[in-house]
Short mmCIF file of C-alpha atoms in Angstrom, two decimals:
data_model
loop_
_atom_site.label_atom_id
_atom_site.label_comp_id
_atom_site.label_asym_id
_atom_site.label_seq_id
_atom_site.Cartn_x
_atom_site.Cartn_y
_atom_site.Cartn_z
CA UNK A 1 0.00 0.00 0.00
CA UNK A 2 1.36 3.16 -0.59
CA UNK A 3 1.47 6.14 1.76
CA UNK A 4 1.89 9.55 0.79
CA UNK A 5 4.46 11.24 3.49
CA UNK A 6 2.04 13.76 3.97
CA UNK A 7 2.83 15.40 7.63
CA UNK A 8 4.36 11.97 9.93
CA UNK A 9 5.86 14.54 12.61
CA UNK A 10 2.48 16.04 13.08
CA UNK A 11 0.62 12.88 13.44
CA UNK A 12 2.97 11.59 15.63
CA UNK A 13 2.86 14.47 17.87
CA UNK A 14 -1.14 13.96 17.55
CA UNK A 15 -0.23 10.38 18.46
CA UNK A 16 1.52 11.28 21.91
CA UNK A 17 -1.84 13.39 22.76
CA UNK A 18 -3.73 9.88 22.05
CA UNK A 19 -5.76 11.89 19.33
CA UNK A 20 -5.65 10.85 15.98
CA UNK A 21 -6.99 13.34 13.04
CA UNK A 22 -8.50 11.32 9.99
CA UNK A 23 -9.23 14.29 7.42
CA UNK A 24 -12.32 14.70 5.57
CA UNK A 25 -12.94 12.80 2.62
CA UNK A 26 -12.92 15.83 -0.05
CA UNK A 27 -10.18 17.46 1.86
CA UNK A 28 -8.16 13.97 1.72
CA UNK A 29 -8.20 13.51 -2.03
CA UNK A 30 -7.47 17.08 -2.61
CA UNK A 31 -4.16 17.54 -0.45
CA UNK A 32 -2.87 14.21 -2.17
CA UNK A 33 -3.05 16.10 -5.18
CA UNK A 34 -1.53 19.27 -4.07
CA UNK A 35 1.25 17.86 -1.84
CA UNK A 36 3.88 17.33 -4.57
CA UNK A 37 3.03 20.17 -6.82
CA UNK A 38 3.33 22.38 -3.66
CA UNK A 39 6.46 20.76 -2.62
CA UNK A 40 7.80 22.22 -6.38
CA UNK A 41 6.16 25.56 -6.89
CA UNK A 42 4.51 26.83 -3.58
CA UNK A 43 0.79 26.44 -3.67
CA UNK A 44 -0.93 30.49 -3.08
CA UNK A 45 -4.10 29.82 -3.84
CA UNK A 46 -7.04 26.83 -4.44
CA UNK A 47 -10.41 27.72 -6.15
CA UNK A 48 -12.06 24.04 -5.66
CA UNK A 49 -15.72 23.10 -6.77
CA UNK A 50 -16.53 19.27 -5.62
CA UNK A 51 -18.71 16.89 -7.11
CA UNK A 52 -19.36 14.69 -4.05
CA UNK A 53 -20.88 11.03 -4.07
CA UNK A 54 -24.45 10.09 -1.52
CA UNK A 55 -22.11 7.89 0.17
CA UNK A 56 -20.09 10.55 1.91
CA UNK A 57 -23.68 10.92 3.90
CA UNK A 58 -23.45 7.17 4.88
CA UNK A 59 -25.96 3.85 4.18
CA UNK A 60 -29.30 6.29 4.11
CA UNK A 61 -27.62 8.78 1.74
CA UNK A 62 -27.09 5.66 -1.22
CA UNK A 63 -30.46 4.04 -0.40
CA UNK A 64 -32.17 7.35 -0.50
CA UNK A 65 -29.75 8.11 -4.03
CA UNK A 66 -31.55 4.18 -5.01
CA UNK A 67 -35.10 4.55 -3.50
CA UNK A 68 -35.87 7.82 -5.24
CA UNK A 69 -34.84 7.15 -8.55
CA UNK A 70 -36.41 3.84 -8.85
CA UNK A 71 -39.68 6.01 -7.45
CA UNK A 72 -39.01 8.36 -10.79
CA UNK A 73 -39.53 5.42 -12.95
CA UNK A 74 -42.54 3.94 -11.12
CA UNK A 75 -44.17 7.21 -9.10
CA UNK A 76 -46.21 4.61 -6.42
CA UNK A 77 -43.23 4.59 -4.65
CA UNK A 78 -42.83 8.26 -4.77
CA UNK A 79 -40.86 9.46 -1.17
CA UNK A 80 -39.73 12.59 -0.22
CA UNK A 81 -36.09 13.45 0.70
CA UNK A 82 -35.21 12.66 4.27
CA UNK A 83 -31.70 12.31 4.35
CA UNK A 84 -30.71 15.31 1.96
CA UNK A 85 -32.30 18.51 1.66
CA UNK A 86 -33.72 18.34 -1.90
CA UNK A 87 -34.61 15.52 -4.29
CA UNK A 88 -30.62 13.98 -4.51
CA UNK A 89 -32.08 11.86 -7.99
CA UNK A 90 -31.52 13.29 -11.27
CA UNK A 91 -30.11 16.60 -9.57
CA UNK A 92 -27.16 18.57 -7.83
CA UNK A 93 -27.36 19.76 -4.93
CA UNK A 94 -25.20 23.05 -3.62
CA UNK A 95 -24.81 21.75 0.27
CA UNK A 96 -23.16 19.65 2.53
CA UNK A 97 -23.29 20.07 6.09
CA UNK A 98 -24.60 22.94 8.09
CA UNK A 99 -24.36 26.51 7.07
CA UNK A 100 -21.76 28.83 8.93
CA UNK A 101 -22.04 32.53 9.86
CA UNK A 102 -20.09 33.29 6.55
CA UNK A 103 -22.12 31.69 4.37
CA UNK A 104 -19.60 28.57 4.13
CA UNK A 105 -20.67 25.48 4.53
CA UNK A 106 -18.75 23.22 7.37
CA UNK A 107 -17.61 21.02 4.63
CA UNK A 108 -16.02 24.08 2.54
CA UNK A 109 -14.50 25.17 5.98
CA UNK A 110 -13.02 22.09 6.34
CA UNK A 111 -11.26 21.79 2.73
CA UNK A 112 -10.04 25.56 3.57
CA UNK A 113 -8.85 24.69 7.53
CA UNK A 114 -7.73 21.09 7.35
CA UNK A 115 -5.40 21.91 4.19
CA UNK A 116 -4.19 24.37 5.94
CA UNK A 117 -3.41 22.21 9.04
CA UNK A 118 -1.88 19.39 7.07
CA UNK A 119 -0.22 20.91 4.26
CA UNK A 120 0.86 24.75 4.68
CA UNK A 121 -1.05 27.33 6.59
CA UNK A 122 0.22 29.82 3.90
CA UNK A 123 -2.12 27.97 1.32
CA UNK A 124 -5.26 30.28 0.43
CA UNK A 125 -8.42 28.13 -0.15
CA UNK A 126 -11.99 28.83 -1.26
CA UNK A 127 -14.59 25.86 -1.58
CA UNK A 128 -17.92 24.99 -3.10
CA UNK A 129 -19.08 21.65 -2.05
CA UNK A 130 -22.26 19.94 -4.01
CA UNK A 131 -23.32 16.82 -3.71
CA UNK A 132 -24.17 14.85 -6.91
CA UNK A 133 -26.28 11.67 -7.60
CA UNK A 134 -23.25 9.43 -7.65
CA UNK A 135 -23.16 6.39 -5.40
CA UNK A 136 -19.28 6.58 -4.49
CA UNK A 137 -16.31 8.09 -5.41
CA UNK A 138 -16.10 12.00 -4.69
CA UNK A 139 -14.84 14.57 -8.13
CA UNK A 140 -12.76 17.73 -7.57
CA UNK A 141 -12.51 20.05 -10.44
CA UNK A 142 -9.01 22.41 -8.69
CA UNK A 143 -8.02 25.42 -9.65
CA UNK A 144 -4.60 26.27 -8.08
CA UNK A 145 -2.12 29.57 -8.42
CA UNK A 146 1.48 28.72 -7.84
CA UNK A 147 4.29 31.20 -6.08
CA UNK A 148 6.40 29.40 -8.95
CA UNK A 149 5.25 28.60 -12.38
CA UNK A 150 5.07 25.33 -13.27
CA UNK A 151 4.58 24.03 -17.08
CA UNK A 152 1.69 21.44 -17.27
CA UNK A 153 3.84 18.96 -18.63
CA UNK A 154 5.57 19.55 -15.62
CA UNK A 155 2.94 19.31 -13.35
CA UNK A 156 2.22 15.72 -14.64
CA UNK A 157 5.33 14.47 -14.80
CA UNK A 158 5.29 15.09 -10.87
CA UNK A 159 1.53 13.46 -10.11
CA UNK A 160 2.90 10.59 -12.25
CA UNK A 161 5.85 9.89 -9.72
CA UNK A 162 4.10 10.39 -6.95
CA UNK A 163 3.07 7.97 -4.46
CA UNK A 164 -0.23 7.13 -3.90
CA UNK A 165 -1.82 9.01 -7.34
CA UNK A 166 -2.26 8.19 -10.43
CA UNK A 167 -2.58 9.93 -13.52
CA UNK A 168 -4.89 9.58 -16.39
CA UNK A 169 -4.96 12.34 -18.74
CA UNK A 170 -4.97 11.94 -22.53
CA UNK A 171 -6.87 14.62 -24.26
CA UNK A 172 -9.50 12.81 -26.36
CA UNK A 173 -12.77 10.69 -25.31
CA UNK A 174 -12.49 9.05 -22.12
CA UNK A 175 -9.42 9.78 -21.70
CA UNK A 176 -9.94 10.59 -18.05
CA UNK A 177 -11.28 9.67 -15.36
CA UNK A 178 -14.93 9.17 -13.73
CA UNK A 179 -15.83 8.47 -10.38
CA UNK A 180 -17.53 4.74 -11.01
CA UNK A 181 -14.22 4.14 -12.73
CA UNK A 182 -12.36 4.77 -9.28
CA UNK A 183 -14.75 2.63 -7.12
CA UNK A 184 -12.75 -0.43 -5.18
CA UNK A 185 -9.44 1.61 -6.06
CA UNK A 186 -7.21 2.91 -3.68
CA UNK A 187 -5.37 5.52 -5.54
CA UNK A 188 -6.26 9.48 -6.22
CA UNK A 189 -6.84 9.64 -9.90
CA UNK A 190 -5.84 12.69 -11.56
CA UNK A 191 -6.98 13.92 -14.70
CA UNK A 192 -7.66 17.08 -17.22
CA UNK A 193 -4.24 18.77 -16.47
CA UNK A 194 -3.80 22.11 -17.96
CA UNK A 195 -2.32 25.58 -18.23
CA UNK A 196 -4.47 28.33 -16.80
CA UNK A 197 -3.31 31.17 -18.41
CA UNK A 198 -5.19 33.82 -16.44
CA UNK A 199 -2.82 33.83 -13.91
CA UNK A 200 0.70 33.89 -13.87
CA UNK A 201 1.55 30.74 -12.78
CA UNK A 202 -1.65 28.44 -12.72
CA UNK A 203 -2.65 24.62 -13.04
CA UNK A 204 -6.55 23.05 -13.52
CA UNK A 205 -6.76 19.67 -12.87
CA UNK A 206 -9.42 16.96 -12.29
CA UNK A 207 -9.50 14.68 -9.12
CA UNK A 208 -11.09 11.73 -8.51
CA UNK A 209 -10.75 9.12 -5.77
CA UNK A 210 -13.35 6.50 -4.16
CA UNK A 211 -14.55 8.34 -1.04
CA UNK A 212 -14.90 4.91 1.26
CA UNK A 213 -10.85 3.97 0.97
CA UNK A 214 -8.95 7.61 0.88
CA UNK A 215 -11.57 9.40 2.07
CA UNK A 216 -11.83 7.55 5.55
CA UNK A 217 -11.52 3.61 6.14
CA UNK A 218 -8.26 3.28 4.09
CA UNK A 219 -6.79 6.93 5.08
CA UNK A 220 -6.82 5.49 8.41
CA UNK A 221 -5.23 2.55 8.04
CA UNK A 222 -2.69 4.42 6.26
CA UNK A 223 -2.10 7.03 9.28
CA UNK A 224 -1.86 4.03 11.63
CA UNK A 225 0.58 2.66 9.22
CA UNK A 226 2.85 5.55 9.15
CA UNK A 227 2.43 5.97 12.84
CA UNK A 228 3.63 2.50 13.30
CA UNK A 229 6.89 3.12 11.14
CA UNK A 230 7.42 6.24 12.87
CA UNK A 231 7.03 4.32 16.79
CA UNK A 232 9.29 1.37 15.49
CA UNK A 233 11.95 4.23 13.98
CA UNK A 234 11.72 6.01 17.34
CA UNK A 235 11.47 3.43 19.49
CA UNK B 1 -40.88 38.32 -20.54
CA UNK B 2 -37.33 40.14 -18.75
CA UNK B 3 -34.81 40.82 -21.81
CA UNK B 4 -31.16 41.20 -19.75
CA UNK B 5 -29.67 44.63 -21.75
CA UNK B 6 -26.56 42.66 -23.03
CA UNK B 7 -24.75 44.18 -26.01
CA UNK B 8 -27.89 45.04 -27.95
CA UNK B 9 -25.78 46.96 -30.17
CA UNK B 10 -23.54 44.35 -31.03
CA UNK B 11 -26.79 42.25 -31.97
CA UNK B 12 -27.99 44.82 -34.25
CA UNK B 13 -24.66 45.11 -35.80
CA UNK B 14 -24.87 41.21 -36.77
CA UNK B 15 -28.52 41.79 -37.56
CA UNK B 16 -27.09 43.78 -40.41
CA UNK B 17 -24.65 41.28 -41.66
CA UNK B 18 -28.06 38.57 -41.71
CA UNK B 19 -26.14 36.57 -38.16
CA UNK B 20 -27.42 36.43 -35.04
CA UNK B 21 -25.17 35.11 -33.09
CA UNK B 22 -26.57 33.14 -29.73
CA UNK B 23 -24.38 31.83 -26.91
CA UNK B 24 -23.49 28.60 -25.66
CA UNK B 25 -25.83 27.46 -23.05
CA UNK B 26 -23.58 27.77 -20.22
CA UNK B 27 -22.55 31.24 -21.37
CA UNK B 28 -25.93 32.70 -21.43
CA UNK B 29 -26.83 32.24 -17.64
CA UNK B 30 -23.31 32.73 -16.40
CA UNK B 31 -22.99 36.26 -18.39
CA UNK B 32 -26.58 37.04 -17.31
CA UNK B 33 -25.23 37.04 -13.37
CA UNK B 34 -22.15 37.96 -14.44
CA UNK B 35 -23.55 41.81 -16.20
CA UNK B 36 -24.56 43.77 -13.62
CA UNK B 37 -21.65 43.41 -11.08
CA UNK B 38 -19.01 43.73 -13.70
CA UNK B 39 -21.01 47.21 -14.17
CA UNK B 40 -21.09 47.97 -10.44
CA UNK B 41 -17.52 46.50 -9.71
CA UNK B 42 -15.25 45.27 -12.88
CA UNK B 43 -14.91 41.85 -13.20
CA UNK B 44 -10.93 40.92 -13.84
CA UNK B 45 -10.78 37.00 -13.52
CA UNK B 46 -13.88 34.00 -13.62
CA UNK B 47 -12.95 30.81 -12.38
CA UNK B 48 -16.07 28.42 -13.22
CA UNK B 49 -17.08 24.42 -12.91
CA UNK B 50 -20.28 23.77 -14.39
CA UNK B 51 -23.03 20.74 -13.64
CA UNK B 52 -23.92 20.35 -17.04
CA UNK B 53 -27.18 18.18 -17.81
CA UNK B 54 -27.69 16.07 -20.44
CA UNK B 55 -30.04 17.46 -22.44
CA UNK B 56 -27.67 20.30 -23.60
CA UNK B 57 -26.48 16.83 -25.61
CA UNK B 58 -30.69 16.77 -26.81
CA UNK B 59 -32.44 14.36 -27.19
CA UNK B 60 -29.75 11.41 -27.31
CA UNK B 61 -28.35 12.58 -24.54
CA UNK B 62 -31.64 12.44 -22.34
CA UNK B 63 -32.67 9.09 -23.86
CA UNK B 64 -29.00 7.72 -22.86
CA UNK B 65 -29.30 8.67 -19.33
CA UNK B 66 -33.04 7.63 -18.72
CA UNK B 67 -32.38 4.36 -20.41
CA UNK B 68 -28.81 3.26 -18.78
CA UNK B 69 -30.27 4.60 -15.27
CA UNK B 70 -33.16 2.40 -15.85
CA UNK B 71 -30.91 -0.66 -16.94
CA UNK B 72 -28.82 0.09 -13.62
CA UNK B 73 -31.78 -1.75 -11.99
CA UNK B 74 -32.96 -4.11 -14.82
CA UNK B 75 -29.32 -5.34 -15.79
CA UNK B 76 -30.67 -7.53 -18.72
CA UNK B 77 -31.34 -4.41 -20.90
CA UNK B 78 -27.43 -3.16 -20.20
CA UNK B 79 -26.82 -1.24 -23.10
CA UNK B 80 -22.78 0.85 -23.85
CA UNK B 81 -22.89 4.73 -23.67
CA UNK B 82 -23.37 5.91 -27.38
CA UNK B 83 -23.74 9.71 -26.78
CA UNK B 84 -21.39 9.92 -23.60
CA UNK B 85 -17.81 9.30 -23.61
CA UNK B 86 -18.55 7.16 -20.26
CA UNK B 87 -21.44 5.86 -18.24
CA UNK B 88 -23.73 8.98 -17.07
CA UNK B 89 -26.07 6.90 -15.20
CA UNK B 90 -24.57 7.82 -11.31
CA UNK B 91 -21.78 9.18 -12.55
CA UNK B 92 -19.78 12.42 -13.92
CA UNK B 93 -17.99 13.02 -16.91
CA UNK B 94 -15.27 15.82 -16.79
CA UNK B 95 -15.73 16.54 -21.35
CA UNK B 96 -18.05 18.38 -23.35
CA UNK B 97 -17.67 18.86 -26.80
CA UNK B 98 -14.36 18.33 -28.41
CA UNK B 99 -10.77 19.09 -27.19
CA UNK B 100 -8.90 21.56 -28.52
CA UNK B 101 -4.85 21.71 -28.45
CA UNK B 102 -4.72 23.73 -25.44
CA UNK B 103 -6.12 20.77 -23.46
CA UNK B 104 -9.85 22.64 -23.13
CA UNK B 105 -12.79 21.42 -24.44
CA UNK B 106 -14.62 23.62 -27.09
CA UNK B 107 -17.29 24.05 -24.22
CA UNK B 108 -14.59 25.52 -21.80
CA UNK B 109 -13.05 27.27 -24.38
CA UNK B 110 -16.56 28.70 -25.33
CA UNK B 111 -16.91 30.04 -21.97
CA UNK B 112 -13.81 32.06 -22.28
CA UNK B 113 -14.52 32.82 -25.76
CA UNK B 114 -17.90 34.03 -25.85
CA UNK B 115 -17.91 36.00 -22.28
CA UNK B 116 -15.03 37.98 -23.31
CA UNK B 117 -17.16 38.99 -26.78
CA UNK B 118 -20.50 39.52 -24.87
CA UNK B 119 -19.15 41.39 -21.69
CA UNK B 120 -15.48 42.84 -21.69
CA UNK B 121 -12.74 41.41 -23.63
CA UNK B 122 -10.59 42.05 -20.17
CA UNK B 123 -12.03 39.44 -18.21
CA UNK B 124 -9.90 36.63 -18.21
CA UNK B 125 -12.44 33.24 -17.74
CA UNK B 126 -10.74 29.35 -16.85
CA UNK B 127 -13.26 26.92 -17.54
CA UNK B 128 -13.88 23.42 -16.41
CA UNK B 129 -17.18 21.91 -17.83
CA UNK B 130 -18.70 18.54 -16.67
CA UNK B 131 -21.52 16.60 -17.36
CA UNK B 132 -23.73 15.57 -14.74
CA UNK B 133 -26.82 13.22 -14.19
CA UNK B 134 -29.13 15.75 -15.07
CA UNK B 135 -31.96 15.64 -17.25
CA UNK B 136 -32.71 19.83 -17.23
CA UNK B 137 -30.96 22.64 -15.98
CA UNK B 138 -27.01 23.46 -16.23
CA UNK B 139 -25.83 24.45 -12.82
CA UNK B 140 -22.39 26.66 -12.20
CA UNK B 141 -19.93 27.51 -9.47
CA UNK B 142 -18.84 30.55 -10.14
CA UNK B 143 -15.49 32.58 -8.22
CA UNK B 144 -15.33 36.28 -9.17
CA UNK B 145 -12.39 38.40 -8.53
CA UNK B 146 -13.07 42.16 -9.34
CA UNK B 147 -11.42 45.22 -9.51
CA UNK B 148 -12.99 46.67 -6.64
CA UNK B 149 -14.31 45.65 -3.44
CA UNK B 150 -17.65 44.05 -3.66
CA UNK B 151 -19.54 43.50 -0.55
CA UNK B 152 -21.64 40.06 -0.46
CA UNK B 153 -24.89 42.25 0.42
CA UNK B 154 -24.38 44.21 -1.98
CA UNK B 155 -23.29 41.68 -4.71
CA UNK B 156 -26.99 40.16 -3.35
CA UNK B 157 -29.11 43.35 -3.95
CA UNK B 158 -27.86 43.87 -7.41
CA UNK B 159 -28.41 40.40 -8.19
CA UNK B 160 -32.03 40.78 -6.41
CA UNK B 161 -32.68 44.29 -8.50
CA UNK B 162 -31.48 42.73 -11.99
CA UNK B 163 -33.56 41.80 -15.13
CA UNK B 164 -33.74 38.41 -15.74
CA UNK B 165 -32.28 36.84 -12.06
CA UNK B 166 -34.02 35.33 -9.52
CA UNK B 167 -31.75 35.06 -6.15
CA UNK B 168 -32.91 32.82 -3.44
CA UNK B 169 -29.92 32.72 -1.27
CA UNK B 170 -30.96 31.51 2.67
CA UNK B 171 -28.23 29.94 4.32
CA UNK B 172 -30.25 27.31 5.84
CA UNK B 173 -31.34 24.18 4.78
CA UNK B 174 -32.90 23.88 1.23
CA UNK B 175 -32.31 28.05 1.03
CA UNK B 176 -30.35 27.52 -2.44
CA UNK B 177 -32.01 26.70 -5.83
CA UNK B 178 -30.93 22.90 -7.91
CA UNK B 179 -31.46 22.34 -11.27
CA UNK B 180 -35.02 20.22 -11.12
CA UNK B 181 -37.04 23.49 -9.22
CA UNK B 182 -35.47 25.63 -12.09
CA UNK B 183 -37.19 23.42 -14.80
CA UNK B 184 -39.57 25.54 -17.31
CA UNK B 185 -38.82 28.17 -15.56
CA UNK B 186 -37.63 31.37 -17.74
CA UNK B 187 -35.16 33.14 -14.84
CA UNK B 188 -31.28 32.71 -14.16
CA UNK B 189 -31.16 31.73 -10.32
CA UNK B 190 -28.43 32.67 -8.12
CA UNK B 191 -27.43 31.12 -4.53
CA UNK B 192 -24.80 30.86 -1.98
CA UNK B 193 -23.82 34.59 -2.59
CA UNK B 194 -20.52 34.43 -0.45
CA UNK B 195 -17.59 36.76 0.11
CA UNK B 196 -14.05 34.86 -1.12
CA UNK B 197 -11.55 36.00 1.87
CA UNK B 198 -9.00 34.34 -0.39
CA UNK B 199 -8.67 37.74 -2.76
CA UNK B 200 -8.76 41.29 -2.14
CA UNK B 201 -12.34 41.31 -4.06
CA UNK B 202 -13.75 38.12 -4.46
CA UNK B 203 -17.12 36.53 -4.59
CA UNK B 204 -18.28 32.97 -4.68
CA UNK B 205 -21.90 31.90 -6.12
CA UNK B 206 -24.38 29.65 -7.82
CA UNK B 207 -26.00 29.86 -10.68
CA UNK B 208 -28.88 27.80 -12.07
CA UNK B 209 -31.33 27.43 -14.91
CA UNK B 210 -33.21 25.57 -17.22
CA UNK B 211 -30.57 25.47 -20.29
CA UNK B 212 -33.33 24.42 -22.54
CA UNK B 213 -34.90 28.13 -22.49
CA UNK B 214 -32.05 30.41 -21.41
CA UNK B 215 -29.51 28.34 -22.80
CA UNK B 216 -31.12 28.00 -26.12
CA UNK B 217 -35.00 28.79 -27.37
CA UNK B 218 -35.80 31.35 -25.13
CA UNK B 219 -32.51 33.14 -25.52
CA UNK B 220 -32.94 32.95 -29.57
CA UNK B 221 -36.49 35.04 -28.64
CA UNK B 222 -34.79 37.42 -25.96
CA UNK B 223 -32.00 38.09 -28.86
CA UNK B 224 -35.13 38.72 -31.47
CA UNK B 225 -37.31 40.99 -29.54
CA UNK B 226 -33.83 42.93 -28.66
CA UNK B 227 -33.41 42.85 -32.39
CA UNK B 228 -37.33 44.31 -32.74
CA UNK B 229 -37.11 46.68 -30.31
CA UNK B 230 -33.89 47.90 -32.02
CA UNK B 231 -35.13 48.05 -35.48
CA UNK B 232 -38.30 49.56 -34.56
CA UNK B 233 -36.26 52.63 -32.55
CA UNK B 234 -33.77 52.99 -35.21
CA UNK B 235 -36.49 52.70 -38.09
#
């Protein structure tokens, strides 16, 4: 299995505390992403609109995501939403969590504080989080402006060597990723790299990863795992 | 019927040459929000992800998703994705249209294209456009930076005070519009009005409607009685 060296010192001081931070999903998926391209070419600032899988709300978000769109096709069964806010089948819907004072859902403050806390707290982030009718795997379109520049050829040659991702990105049909493409896998797929020339130095890119393994069961198996290299180095 | 006063000149002026030129779906409602606070504060950069739905493919493209959705649950009539790239049935697909060289689609690049010909030739637009599973109504995140400061209120009470936009922006639960309530319905909605801390003048919104009329029949009529109203003052 491979584990991105994403922050060891801080989880082992975490570790001493007995507390151990798991990220959220989105945020998880994301910082994978930006890790190595920050590592080259300083991250400033991360414009990031999600398209996140029912799952992410647990077992009654997927059967609700099921229920109701079987109840399109035969109306009898017609139920309305209880688990999300709005009809989830056939539609989009602009909100995840509760609402903040600033308008910000807690799910966009947590892709803005947690990358923050595990990456750099220099990094700027804003965040729209909308949850699609997708039964797993969580979608990031990313928008990020470098300190650095950094050619897109560039910027793919480091995803490709980097642990834990894998790149997909050939500019005709299909070739990129999908989120029931990345169910089962464990890896952060990254696709639809490219310039952004209205900034200086700027990078779009497409993210995709199955929400159940990075985004929590497998991200914490991971942290445990680095954890236990870091005990047996120290110990 | 609410005509939005975009370029009316510039219509009349292809009027003469016999073209009448109508925007891309996704153009139309993003430039409609987009008008009247690059009046108030002067838009410089546009960083948008769209939630594209599947009739902006017509009729194929609803037909594909209402059949493969349907043989999600009745495997026996699986049938391959014809108009789609990939499976849209619970999924996304980060590709509209064809790609160009610069590793855009012609949709992305027609969102740069065609708001810098309608608005202001100095904002600078990065595009990423997915389809979702839709059947109706093309939904956007939308980060604006301006030139000046822009207050969220006030961002809100131009919106609110502007031909052609419905805003219905609560920050509590279901206080945001999705694609199926926009559905034969002739307005641009916008939602989740927020200030972007991230930039000196930056806001973050949504914006919603049914591509079928802005995006294509209805804007053909808005463009023709702009055209009328024209002809009749000049004649």
């Amino acid at each position: 299995m491979i584990v991105p060296e994403v922050n060891a010192d801080a989880i082992f001081e975490c570790h001493k505390k007995n507390i151990i931070a798991n990220p959220n999903c989105s945020t998880a998926q994301m910082v994978v992403a930006l890790k190595p391209l920050h590592d080259r070419a300083k991250i400033k600032r991360v414009v990031v609109s999600t398209y996140q899988s029912v799952s992410g709300a647990g077992k009654e978000g997927i059967d609700e995501l099921w229920d109701q769109t079987k109840s399109i096709y035969n109306p009898v069964d017609n139920k309305p939403p209880t688990k999300f806010t709005k009809q989830i089948a056939f539609n989009v819907i602009p909100h995840i969590d509760v609402f903040l004072d600033s308008g910000d859902t807690k799910e966009e403050w947590k892709m803005v504080a947690e990358t923050k806390k595990i990456l750099d707290p220099a990094i700027k982030v804003t965040a729209t989080c909308v949850r699609v009718p997708v039964f797993v795997g969580h979608s990031e379109s990313i928008n990020i402006e470098f300190e650095d520049f950094l050619d897109e050829d560039e910027a793919r040659d480091i995803l490709r060597e980097s642990p834990g991702i894998m790149v997909i990105d050939k500019r005709e049909d299909g070739g990129y990723v999908s989120p029931v493409e990345c169910v089962g896998d464990y890896a952060t797929f990254i696709s639809r790299i490219r310039q952004d020339v209205t900034v200086d130095n700027g990078i779009n890119l497409w993210c995709v990863s199955d929400n159940l393994r990075k985004g929590a069961a497998l991200n914490a198996v991971q942290i445990a795992e680095v954890l236990g290299n870091k005990v047996l180095k120290k110990g």
